[in-house]
CSV table of C-alpha atoms and ligand atoms in Angstrom, one decimal:
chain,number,residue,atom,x,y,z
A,270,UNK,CA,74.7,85.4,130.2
A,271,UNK,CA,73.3,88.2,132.3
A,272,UNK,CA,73.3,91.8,130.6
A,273,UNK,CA,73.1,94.5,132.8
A,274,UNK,CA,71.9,97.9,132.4
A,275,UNK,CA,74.7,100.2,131.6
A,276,UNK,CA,75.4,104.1,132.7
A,277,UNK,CA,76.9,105.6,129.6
A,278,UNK,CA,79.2,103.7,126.5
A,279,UNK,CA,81.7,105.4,125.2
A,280,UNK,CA,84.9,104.8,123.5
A,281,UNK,CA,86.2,103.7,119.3
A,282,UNK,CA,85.6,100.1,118.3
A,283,UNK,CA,86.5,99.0,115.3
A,284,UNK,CA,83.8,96.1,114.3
A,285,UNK,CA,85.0,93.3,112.4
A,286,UNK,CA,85.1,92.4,108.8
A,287,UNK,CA,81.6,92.3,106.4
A,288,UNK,CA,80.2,88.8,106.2
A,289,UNK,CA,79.3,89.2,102.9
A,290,UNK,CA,81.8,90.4,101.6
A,291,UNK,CA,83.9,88.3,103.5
A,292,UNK,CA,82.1,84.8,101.8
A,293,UNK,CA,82.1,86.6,98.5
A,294,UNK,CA,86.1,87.3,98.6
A,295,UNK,CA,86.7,83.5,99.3
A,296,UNK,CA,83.9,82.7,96.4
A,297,UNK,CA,85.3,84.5,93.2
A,298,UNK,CA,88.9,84.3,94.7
A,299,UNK,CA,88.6,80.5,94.2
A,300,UNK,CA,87.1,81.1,90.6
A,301,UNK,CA,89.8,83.3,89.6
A,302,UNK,CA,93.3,82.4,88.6
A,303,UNK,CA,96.1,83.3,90.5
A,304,UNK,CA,96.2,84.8,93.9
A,305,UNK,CA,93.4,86.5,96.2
A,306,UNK,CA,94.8,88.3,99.1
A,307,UNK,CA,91.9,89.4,101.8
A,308,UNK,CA,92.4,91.6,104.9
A,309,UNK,CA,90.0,92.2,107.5
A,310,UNK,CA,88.3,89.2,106.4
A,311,UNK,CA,85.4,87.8,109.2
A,312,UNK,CA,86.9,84.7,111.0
A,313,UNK,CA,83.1,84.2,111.8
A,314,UNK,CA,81.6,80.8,111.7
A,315,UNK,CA,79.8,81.3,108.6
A,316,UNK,CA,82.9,82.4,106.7
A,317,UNK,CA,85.1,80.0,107.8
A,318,UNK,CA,82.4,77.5,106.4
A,319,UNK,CA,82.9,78.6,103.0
A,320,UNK,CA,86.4,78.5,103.0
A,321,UNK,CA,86.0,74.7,104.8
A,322,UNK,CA,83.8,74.0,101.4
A,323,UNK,CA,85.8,75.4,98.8
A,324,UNK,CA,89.2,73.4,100.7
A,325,UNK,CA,87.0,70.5,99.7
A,326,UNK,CA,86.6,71.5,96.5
A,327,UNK,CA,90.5,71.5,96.1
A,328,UNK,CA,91.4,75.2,96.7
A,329,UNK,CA,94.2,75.7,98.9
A,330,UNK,CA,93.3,78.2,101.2
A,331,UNK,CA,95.8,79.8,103.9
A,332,UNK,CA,94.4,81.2,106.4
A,333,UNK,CA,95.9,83.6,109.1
A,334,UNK,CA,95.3,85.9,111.5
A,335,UNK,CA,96.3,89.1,109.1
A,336,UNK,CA,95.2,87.6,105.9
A,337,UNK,CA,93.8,84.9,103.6
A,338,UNK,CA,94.9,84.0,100.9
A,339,UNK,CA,93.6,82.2,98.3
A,340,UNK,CA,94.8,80.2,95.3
A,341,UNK,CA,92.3,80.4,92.9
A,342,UNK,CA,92.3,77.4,89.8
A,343,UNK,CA,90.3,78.9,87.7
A,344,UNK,CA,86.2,78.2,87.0
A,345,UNK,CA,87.1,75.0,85.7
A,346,UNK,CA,89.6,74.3,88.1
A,347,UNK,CA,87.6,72.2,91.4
A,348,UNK,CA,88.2,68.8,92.2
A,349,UNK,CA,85.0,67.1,93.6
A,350,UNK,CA,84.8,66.8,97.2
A,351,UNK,CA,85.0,63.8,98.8
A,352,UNK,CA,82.5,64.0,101.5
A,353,UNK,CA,80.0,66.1,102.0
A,354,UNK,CA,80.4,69.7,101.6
A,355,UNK,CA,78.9,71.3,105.3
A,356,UNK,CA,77.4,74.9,105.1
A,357,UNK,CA,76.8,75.1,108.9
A,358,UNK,CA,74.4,77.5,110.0
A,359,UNK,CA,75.4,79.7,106.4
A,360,UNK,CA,72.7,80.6,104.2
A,361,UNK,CA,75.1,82.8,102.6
A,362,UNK,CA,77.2,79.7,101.9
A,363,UNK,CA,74.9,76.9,100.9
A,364,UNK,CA,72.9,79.1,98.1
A,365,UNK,CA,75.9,81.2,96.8
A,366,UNK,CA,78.1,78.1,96.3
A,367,UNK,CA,75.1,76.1,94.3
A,368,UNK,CA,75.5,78.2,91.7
A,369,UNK,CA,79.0,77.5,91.3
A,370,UNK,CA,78.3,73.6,91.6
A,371,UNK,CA,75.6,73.6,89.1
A,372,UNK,CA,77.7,74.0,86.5
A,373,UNK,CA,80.5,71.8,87.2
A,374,UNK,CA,81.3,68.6,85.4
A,375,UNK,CA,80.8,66.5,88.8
A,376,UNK,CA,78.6,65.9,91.8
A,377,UNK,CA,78.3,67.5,95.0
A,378,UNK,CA,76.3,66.6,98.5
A,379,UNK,CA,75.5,70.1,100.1
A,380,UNK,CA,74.2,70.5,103.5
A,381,UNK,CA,74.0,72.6,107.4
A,382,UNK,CA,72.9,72.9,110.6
A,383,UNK,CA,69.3,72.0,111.5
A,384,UNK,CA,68.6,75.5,110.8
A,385,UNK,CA,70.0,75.5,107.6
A,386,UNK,CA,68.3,72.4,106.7
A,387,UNK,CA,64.9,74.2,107.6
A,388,UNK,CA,65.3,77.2,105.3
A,389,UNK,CA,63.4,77.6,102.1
A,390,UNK,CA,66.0,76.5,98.7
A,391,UNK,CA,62.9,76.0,96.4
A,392,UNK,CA,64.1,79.7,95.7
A,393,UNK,CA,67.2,78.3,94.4
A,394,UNK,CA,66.2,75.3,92.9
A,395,UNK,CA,63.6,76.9,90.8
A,396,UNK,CA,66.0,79.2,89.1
A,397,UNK,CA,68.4,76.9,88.7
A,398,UNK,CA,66.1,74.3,87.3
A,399,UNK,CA,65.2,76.8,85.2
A,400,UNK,CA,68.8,77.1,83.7
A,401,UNK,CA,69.3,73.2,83.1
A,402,UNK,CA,70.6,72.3,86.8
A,403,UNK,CA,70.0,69.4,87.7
A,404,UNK,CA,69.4,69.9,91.7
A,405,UNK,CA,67.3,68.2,94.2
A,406,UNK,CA,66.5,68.2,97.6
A,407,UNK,CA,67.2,65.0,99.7
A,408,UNK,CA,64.1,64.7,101.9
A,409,UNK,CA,62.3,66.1,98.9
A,410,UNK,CA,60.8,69.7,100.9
A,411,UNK,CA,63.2,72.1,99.4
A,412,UNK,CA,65.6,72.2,102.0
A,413,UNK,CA,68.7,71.2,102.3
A,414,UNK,CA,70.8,68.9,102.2
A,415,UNK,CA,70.8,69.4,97.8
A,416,UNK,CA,71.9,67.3,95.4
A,417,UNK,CA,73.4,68.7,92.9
A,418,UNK,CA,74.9,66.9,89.6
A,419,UNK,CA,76.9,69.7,87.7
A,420,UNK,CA,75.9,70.1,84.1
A,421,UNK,CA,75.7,72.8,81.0
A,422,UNK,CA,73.6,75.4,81.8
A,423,UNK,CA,71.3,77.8,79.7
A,424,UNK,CA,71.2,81.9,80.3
A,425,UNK,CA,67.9,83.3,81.4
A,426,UNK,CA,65.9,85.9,82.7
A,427,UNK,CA,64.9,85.5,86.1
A,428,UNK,CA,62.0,88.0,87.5
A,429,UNK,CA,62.6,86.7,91.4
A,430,UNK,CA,59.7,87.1,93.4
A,431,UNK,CA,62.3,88.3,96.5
A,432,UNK,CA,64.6,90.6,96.9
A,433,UNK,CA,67.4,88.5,98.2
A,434,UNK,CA,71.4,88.6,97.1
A,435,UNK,CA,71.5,84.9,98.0
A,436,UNK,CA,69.4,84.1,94.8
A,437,UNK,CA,70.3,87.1,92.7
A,438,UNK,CA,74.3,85.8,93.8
A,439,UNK,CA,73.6,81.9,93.2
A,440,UNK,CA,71.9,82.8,89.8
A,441,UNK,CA,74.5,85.2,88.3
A,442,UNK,CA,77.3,82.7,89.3
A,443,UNK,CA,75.7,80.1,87.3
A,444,UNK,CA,75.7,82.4,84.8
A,445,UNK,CA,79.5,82.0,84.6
A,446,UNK,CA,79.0,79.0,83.6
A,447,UNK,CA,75.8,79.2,81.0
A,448,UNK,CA,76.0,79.6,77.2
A,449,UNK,CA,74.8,83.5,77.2
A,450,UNK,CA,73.6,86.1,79.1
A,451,UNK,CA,71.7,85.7,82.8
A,452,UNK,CA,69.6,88.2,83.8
A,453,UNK,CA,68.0,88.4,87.4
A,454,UNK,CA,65.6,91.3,88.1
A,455,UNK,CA,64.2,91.8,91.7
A,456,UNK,CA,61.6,93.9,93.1
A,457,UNK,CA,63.7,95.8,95.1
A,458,UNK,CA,67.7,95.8,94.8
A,459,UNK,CA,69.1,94.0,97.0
A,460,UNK,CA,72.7,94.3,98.6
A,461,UNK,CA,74.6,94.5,95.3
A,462,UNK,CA,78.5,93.2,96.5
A,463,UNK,CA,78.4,90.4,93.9
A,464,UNK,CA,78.3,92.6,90.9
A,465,UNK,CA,80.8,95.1,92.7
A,466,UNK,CA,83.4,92.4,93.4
A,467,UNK,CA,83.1,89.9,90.3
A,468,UNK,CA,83.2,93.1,87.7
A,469,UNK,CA,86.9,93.6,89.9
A,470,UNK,CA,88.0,90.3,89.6
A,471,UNK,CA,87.0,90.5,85.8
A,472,UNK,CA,83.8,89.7,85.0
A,473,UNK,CA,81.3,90.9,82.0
A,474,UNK,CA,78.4,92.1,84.5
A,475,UNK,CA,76.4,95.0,84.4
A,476,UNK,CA,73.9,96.2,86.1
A,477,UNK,CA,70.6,99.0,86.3
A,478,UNK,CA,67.8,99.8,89.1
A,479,UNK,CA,67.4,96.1,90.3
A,480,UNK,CA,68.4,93.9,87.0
A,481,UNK,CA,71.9,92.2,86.8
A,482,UNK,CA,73.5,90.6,84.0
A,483,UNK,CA,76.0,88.5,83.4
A,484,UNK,CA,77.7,87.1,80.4
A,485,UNK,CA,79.7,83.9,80.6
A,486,UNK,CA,83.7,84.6,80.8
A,487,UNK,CA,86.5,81.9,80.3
A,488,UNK,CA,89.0,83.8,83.2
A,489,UNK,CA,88.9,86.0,86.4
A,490,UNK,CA,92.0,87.3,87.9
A,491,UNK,CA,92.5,87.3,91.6
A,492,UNK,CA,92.3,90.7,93.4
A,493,UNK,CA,93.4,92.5,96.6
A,494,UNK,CA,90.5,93.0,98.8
A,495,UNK,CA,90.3,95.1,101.9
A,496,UNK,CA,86.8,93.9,103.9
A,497,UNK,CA,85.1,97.1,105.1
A,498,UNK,CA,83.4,96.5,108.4
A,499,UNK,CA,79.9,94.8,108.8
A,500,UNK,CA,77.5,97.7,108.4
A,501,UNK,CA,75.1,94.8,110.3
A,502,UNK,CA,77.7,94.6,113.2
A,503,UNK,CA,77.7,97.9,113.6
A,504,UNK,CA,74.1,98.2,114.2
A,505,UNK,CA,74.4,96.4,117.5
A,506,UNK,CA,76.3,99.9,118.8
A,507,UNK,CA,74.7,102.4,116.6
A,508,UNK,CA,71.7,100.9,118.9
A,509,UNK,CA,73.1,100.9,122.0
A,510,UNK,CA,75.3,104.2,121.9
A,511,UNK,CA,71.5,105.9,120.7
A,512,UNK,CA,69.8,104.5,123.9
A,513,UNK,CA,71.9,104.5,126.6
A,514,UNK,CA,72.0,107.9,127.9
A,515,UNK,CA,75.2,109.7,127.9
A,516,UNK,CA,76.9,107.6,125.4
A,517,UNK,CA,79.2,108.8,122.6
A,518,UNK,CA,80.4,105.9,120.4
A,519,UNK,CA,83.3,106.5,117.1
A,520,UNK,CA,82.8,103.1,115.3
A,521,UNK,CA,85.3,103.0,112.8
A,522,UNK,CA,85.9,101.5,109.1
A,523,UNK,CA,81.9,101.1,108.3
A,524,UNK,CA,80.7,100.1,105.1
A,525,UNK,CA,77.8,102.1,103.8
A,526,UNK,CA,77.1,100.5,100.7
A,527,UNK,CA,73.6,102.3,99.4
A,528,UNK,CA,72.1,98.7,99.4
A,529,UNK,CA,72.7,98.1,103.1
A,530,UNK,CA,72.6,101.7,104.9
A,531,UNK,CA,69.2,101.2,105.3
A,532,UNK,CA,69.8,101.2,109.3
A,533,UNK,CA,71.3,104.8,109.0
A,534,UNK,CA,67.9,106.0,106.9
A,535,UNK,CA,66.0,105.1,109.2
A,536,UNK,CA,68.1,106.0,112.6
A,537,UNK,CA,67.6,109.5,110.9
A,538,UNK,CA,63.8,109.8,110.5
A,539,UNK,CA,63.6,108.3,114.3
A,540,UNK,CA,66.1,111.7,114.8
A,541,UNK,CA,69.1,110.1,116.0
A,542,UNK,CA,72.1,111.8,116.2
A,543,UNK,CA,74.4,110.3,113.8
A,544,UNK,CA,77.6,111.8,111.9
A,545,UNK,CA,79.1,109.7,108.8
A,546,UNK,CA,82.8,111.1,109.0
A,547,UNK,CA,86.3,110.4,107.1
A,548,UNK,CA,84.0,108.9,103.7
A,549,UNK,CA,85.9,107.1,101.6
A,550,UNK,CA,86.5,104.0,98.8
A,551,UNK,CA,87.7,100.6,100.2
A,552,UNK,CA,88.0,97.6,97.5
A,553,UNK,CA,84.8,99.7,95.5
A,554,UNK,CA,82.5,99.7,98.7
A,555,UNK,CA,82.0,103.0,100.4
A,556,UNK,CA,83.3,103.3,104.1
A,557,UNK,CA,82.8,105.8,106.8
A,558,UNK,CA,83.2,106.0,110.5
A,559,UNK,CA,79.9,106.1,112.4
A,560,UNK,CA,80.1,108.9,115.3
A,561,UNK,CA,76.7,108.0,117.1
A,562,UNK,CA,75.4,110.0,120.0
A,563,UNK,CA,72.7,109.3,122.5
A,564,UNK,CA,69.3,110.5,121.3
A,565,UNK,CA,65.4,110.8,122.3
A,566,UNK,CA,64.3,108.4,119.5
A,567,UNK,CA,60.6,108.8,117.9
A,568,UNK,CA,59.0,106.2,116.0
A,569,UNK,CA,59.1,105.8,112.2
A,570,UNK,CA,57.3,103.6,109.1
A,571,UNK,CA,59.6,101.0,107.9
A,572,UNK,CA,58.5,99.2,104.5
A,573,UNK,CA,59.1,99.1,100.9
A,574,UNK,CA,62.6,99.2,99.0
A,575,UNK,CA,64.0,100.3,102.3
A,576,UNK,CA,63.4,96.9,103.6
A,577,UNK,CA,66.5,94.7,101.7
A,578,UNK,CA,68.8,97.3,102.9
A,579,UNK,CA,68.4,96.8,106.6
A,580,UNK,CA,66.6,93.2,106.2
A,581,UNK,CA,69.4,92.2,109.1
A,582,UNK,CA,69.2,95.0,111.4
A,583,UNK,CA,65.5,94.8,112.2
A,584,UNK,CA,66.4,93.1,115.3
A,585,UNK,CA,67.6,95.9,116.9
A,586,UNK,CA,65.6,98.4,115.2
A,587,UNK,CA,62.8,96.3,117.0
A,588,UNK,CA,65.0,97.3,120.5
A,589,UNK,CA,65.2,100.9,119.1
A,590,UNK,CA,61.4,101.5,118.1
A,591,UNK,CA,60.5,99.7,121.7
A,592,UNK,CA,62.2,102.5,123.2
A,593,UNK,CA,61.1,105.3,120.9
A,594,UNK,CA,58.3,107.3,121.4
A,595,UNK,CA,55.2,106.5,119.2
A,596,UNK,CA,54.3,104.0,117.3
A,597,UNK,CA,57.1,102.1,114.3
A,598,UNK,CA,55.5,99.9,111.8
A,599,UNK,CA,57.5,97.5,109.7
A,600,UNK,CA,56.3,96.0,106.5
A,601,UNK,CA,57.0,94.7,103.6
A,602,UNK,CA,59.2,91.9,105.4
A,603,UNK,CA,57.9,88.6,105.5
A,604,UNK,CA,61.4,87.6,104.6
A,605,UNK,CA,62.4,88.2,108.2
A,606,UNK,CA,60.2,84.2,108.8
A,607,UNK,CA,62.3,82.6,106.8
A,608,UNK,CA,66.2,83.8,108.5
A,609,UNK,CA,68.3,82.3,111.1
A,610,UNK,CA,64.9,81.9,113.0
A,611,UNK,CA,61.5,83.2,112.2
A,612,UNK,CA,62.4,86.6,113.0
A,613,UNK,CA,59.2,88.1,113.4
A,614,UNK,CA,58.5,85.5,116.5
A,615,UNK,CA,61.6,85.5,117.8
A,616,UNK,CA,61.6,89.5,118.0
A,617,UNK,CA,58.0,89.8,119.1
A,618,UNK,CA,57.7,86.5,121.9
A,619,UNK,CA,61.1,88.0,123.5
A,620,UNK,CA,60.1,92.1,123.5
A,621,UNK,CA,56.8,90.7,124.4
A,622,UNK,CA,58.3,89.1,127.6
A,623,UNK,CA,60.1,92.0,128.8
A,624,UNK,CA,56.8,94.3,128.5
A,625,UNK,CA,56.9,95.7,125.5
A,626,UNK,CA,53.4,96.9,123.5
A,627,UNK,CA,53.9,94.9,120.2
A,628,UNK,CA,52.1,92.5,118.0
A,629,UNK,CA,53.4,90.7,115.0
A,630,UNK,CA,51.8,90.6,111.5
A,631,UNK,CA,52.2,88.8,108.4
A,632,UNK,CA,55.1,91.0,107.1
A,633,UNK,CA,56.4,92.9,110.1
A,634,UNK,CA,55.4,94.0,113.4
A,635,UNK,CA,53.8,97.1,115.2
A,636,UNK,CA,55.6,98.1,118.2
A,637,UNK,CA,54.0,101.0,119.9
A,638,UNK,CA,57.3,102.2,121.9
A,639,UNK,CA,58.3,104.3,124.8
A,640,UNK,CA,57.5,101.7,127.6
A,641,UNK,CA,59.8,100.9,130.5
A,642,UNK,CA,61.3,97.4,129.6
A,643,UNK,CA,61.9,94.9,132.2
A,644,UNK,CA,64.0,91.5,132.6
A,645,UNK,CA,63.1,88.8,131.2
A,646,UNK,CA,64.9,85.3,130.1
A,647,UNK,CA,65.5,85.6,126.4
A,648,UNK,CA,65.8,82.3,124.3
A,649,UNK,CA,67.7,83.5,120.5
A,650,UNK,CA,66.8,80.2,119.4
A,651,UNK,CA,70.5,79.6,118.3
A,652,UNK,CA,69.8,83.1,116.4
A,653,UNK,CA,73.0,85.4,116.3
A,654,UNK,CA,70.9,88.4,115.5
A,655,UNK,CA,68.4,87.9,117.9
A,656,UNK,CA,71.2,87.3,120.6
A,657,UNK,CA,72.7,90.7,119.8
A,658,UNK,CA,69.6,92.6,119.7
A,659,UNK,CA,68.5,91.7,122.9
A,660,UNK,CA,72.1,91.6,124.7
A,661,UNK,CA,71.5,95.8,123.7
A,662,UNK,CA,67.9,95.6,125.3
A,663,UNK,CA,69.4,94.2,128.5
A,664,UNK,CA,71.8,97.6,128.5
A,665,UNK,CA,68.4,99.1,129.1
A,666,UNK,CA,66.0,97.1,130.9
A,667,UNK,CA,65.3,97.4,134.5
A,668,UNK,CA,67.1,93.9,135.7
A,669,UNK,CA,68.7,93.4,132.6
A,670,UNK,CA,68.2,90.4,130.8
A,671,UNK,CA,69.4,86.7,131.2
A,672,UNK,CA,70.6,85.4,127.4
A,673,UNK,CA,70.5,81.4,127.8
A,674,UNK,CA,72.6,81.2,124.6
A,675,UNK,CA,75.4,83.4,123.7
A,676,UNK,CA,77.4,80.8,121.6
A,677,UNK,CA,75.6,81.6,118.0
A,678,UNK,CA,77.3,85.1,118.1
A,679,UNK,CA,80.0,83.2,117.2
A,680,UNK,CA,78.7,83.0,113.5
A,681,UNK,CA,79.2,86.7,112.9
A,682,UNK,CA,80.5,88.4,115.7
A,683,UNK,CA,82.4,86.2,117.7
A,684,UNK,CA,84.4,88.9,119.8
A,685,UNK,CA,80.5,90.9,120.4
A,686,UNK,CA,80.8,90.9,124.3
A,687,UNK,CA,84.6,91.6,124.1
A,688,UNK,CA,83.5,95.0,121.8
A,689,UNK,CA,80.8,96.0,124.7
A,690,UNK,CA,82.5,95.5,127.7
A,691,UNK,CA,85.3,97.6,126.3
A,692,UNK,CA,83.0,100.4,125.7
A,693,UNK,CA,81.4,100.3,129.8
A,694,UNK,CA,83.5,102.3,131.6
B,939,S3P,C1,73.1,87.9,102.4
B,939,S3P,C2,71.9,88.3,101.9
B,939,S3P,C3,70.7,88.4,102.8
B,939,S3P,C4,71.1,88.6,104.3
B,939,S3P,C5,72.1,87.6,104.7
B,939,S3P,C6,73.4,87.7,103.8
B,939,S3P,C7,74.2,87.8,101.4
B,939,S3P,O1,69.9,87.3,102.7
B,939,S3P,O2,70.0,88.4,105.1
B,939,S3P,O3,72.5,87.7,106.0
B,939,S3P,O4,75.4,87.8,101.8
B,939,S3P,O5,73.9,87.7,100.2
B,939,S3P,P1,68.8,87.1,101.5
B,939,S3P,O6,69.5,87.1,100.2
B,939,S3P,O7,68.1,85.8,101.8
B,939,S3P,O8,67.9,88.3,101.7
């Protein structure tokens, strides 16, 4: 697909539902009893994976376009699947739900895509290892596909050596299941929705700085949840309504959730013009709209405990610090290697080819911004992120840019080119 550059954007989108949220609603609504009613939810590839999973674990799931719902059996309540259980391209999916299978009286095949099957689950296994699990990787290099043969599980305190919800998430939902209290501390706090949501459905959690704890509990109830909208899809415009020149973009129903506003810190210390307007609660989770103006962008230091709460948007905060003046360093994320696609190479190689000044390192990247960008073929390596990103660079670039793969967007934002056209008037 050819992006073209655009004159000015302006208009109101309304972005679609959180992801993970969105995986997290379908989660705990299948480990509570009784009914879980989601609106907004994300009919994105990834989500629809989980609910795929959990209908093979004998939830009955229905699934329209205004609402799921979902009939949760309890935590004692799955039948074991009778095939494999497919994550897809779901990282989200594969390392939340092996917590839950650890501790169930039965065994379960869980695998993905080839990228899935790439990613690091040692992170996972170890933990849950830890706690009695008895999991194990097929091909025997910590990737997927797992084995997992469900068993009783032991409460412990974790000290994880990342700050990553997948783990914290896969490790307090085991702790459902264990014979006291689970503790996970991190280094930094990352996004915190699991202990938001499972304390509404019912749970004994608590949680301070960047500890969790959870107690095991015989019942959760199932809830009402309203999905705010993905903070991480709304980055793709709070990037391009900043660069394009004469732009004025109202993106409505935005979560801001502390743990993942880290794109709208540091859009403010590169002095964009952004207003949060209309705050307010939805289902626990902070929501604003996002009025986002176009702005002369400087460059900013990115690193540290800010780094979990924009861990996904660093794609196109890559695009933005290319086009800011000065020079942006980001830190402190080696996690960005092990996503999707080795983020700092597929960021870097790509911004590289359309003339950008920037070099990777071994947890981040410098990008010394405020050169002219020019076309350039961009390959996302079947990376929804990087796709994005780059389709905003293309609004931009003299020439544009050529995307040869457009499909992946389909895993968390399938209607993306839909939302942009609508805004080029
Ligand atoms: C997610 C956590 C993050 C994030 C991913 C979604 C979640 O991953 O990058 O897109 O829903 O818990 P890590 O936990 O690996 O940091």
């Amino acid at each position: 697909m050819l992006l073209q550059p655009a004159h000015s954007l302006k208009g109101t989108i309304q972005i679609p539902g959180d992801k993970s949220i969105s995986h997290r609603s379908v989660m705990f609504g299948a480990l509570a009893e009784g009914l879980t009613e989601v609106t907004h939810f994300l009919q994105g590839a990834d989500c629809l994976s989980t609910i795929a999973c959990f209908q093979k674990l004998g939830i009955e799931i229905e699934n329209t376009d205004k609402r799921i719902l979902i009939h949760g059996r309890g935590l004692h309540g799955f039948h074991p699947a009778d095939s494999v259980l497919d994550a897809g391209n779901s990282g989200t999916t594969v390392r939340l739900i092996s917590g839950i299978l650890a501790g169930q009286p039965f065994s379960s095949v869980l695998t993905g895509d080839a990228s899935i099957q790439r990613r690091p689950m040692k992170r996972i296994i170890s933990p849950l290892r830890e706690m009695g699990a008895d999991i194990s990787s097929q091909n025997g290099n910590d990737c997927a596909p797992l084995h997992i043969h469900g068993t009783s599980l032991h409460g412990i305190h974790y000290n994880s050596p990342v700050a990553s919800a997948q783990v914290k998430s896969c490790i307090l939902l085991a702790g459902l299941y264990a014979d006291g209290q689970t503790t996970v501390t991190e280094p930094s706090l990352s996004r915190n929705h699991t202990e938001l949501m499972l304390a509404s459905f019912g749970a004994r959690i608590t949680s301070s700085h960047a500890s969790a704890s959870i107690w095991p509990q015989p019942k959760l109830s199932g809830q009402k949840i309203d999905v705010p909208g993905d903070i991480s899809s709304a980055a793709y415009f709070i990037a391009a309504g900043l660069l394009v020149p004469g732009s004025e973009i109202l993106i409505q129903n935005t979560g801001v959730n502390p743990t993942r506003d880290g794109i709208l810190r540091a859009a403010e210390a590169m002095h964009a013009d952004i207003k949060k307007l209309n705050l307010h609660e939805v289902s626990g989770e902070p929501v604003c709209d996002l009025l986002v103006k176009s702005s002369g962008l400087s460059a900013t230091l990115i690193e540290g405990d800010l780094i979990p709460a924009l861990i996904d948007e660093i794609p196109v905060i890559a695009i933005m610090a290319a086009y800011a003046e000065g020079t942006t360093v980001i830190k402190d994320a080696a996690e960005l290697k092990v996503k999707e696609s080795d983020r700092i190479e597929t960021i870097v190689s790509n911004l590289k080819a359309m003339g950008a000044d920037i070099e990777a390192t071994d947890d981040g990247m410098i990008i010394h911004g405020g050169r002219p960008l020019h076309h350039a073929v961009i390959d996302p390596h079947g990376d929804h992120r990087i796709a994005m990103a780059f389709s905003i660079a293309g609004l931009l670039a003299e020439g544009g840019v050529e995307i040869t793969d457009t499909g992946c967007v389909a895993v968390s934002y399938p209607k993306f080119y839909q939302d942009l056209i609508s805004l080029q008037s």
